[in-house]
C-alpha atoms as one frame of an Amber mdcrd trajectory, in Angstrom:
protein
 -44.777  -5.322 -47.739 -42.467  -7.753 -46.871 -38.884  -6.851 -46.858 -36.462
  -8.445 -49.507 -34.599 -10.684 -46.913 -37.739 -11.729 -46.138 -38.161 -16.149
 -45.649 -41.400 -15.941 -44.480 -44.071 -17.560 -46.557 -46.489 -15.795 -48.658
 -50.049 -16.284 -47.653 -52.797 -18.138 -49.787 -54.403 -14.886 -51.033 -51.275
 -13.138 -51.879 -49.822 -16.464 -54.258 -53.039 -16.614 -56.018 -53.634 -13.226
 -56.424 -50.691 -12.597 -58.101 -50.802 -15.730 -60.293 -54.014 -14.242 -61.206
 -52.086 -11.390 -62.427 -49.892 -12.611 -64.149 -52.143 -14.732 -65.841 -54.480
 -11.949 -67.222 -51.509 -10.273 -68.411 -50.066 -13.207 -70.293 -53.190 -14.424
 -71.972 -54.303 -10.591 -73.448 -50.948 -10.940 -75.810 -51.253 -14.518 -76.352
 -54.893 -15.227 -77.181 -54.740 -14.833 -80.824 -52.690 -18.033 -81.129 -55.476
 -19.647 -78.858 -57.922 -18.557 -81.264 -55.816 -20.440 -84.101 -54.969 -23.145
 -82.349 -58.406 -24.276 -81.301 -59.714 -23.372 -84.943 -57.701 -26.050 -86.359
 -58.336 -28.694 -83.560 -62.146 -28.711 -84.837 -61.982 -28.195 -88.776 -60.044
 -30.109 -91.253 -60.137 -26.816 -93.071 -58.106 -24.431 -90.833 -56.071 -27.969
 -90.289 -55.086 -27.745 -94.105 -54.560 -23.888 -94.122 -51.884 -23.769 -90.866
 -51.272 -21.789 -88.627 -50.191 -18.719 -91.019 -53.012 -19.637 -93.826 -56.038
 -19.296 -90.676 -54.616 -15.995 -89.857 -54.768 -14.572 -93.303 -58.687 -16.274
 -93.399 -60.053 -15.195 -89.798 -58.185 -11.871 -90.225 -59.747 -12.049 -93.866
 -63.084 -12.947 -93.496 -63.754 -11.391 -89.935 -60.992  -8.771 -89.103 -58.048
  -8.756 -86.664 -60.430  -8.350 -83.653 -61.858 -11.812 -83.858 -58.043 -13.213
 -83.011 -59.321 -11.770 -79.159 -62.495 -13.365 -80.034 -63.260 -14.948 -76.440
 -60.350 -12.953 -74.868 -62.985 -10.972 -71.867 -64.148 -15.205 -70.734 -60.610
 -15.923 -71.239 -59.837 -13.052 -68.444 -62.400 -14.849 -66.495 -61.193 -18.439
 -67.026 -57.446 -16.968 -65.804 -58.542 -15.169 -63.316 -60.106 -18.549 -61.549
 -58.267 -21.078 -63.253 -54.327 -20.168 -63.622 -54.741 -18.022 -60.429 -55.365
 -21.214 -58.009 -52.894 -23.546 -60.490 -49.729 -21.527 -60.114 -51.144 -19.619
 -56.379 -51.706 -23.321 -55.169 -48.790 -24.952 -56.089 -46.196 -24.697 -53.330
 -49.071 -24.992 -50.545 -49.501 -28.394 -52.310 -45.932 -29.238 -52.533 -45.787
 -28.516 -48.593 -49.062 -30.901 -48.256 -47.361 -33.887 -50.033 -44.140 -33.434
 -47.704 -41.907 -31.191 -50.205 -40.423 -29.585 -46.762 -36.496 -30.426 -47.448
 -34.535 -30.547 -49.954 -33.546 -33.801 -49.784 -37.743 -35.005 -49.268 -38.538
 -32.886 -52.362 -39.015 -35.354 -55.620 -39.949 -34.947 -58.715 -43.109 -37.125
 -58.546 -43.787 -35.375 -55.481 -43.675 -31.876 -57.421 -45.570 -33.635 -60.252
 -48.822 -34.487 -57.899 -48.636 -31.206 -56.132 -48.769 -29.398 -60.098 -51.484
 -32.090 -60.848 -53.753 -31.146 -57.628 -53.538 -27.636 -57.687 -54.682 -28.132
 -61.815 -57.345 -29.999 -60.870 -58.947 -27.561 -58.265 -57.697 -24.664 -60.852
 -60.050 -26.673 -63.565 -63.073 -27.094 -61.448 -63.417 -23.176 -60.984 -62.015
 -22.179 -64.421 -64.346 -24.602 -66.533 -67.691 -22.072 -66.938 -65.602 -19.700
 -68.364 -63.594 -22.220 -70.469 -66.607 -23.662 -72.068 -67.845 -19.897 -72.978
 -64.438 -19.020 -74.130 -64.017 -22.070 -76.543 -67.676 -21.591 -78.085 -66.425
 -17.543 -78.678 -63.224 -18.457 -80.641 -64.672 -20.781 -82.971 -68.011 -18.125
 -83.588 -67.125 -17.305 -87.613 -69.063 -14.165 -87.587 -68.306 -10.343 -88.924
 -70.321 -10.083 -85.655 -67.862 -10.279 -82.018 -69.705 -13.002 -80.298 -70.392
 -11.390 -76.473 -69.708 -12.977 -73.432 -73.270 -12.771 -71.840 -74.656 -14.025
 -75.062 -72.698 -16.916 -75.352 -72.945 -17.922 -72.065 -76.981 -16.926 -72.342
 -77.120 -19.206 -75.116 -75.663 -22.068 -73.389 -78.029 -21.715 -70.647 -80.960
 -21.851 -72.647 -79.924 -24.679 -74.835 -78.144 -26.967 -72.493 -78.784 -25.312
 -68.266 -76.233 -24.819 -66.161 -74.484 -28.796 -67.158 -73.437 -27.362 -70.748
 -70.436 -25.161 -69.004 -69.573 -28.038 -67.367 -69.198 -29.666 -70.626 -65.837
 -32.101 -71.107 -65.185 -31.438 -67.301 -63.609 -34.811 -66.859 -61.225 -34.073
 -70.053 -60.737 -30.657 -68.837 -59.535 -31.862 -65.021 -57.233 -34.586 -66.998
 -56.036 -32.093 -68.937 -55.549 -29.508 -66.223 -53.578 -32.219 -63.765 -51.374
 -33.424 -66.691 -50.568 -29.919 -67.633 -49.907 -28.299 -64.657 -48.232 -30.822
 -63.118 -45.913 -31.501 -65.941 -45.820 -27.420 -65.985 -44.853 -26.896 -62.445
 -42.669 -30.286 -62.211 -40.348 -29.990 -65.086 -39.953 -25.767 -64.291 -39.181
 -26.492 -60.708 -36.720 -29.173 -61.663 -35.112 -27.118 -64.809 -34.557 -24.321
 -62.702 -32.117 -26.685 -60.520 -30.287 -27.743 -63.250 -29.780 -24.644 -64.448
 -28.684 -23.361 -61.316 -26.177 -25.832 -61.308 -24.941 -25.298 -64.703 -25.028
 -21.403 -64.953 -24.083 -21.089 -61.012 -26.674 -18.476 -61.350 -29.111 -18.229
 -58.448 -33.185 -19.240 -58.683 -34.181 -15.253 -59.031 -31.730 -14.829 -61.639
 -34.042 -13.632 -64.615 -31.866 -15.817 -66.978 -32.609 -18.984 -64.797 -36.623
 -18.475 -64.580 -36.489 -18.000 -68.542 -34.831 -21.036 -69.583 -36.920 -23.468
 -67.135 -40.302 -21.721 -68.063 -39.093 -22.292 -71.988 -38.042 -25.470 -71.257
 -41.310 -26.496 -69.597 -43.458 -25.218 -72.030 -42.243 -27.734 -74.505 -42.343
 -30.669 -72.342 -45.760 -29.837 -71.676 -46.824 -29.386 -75.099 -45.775 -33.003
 -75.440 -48.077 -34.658 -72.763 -51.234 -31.708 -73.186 -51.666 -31.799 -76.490
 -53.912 -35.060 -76.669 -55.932 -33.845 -74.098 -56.243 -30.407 -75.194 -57.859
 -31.852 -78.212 -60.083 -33.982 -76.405 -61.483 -30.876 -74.383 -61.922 -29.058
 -77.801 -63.804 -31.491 -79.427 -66.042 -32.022 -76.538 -66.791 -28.635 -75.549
 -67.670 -27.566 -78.978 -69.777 -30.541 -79.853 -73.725 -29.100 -80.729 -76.280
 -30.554 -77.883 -78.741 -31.453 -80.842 -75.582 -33.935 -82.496 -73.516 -35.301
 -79.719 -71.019 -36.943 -81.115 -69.226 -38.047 -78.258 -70.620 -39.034 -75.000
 -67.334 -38.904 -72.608 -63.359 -38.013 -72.509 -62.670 -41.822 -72.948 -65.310
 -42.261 -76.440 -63.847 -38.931 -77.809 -60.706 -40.680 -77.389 -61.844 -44.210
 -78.619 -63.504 -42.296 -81.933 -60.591 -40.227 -82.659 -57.879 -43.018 -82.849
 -59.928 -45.021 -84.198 -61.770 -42.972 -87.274 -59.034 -40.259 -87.543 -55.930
 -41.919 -86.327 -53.833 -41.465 -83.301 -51.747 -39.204 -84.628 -54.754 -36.577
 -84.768 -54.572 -36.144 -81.000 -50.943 -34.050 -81.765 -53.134 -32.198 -84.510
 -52.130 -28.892 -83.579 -48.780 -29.188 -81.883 -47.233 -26.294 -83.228 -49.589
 -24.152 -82.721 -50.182 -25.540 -79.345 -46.642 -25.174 -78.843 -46.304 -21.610
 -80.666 -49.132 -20.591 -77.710 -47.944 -22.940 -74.508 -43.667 -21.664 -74.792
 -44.876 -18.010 -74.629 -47.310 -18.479 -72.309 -45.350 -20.222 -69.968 -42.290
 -18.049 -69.752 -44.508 -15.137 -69.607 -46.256 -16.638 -66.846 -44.106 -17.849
 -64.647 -41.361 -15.287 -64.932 -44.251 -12.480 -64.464 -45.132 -14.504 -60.821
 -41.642 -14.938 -59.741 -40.861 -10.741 -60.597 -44.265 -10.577 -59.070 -43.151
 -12.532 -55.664 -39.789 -10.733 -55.645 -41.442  -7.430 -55.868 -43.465  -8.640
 -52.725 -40.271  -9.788 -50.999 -40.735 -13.852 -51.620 -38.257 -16.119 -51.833
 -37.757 -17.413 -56.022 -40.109 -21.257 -56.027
């Protein structure tokens, strides 16, 4: 183990595995609200009922344990997906020339989030697809992992859990480099504000909080997007890209259905976030790594 003085970088495997941590952690507390949240993104019904109204229904109609309907592909999906998002991020930063202090923009933080999303999303989506068709299962019944993703095989081969890849990789870029961008930069101004240093628990918690609402802003379109596209039967497409779900919701829905969801989105992103992030910096500490 490194020692606490220690400036010497972390390697590759250590950063991602312990964003991988962190990540399974975070999600096995916070999944229920993903469960709600991605209920009402694809019926008008849980829409209508909110956020408290589809808890009393799923918990109602199917028991607690469907709110971690999904929750052993959404282990999976972390475990590829947030691991190489967060464990990528400051070898990307060095890659686009964040070396100095004074070289180290926001934009340039922004693309480094947005690349290490996109790589995140192209391992993570398999396991997204399969988690998204789990949550929205209304069954007494706990829909299983290997016969969701058995089902999807049969009915659509191995393209159907790479369904609404390109929305997914938009997604992923916007959200992780919004993510990473405004938490790295947040942390700075609170530093400067509090006088508090970068490991300072305090610090980490306000950036993470702060970032989870800025990205709940830009993701939220996107995140619906992905939804509808994922969930969409292969016998009824409704949609045949990102860009036509997009077209078809503004157009027969209006524009502000793309928010649809915000709070909840929000009510799972804030938590998520902090948890996240302040669990990887503890995490990087505990190893002896410098704060990002």
């Amino acid at each position: 183990m490194a020692t606490a003085g220690s400036s010497a970088p972390p390697s590759l495997l250590q950063q991602v595995a312990m964003a991988g941590g962190a990540a399974v952690i975070t999600v096995t507390f916070i999944h229920p609200i993903d469960v709600v949240k991605t209920r009402i993104q694809i019926s008008s019904e849980y829409s209508a009922l909110g956020m408290g109204g589809s808890v009393k229904r799923i918990v109602k109609a199917e028991g607690v344990a469907a709110l971690w309907n999904g929750v052993n592909a959404a282990w999976l999906r972390e475990s590829s997906y947030t691991s190489l998002r967060l464990g990528l991020y400051e070898p990307c930063k060095i890659l686009f020339g964040c070396t100095t202090k004074e070289n180290t923009t926001f934009v340039k933080k922004f693309l480094a989030g947005s690349a290490a999303g996109a790589l995140g999303s192209l391992a993570g989506n398999p396991f997204d697809v399969v988690k998204t068709r789990m949550m929205t299962a209304e069954s007494s019944t706990r829909p299983s992992i290997v016969g969701t993703a058995s089902e999807l095989m049969k009915n659509q081969g191995i393209g159907g859990f790479y369904r609404g890849i390109d929305s997914n990789v938009a997604r992923a870029m916007v959200l992780n480099g919004t993510k990473m961008a405004c938490y790295d930069q947040m942390k700075g101004y609170t530093v400067q504000f509090t006088g508090l240093p970068k490991s300072s628990l305090i610090v980490q918690f306000l950036a993470a909080a702060s970032a989870g609402f800025f990205m709940t802003c830009t993701v939220a379109p996107f995140d619906m997007v992905r939804t509808r596209l994922m969930n969409q039967p292969p016998d009824a497409k409704i949609y045949s890209n990102a860009i036509d779900c997009f077209h078809k919701i503004i157009t027969q829905e209006g524009p502000l259905t793309l928010w649809r969801g915000f709070i909840p989105i929000w009510s799972r992103f804030a938590p998520t976030t902090t948890l996240q992030l302040v669990i990887f910096e503890q995490l990087r500490s505990f190893m002896g790594m410098k704060s990002l």
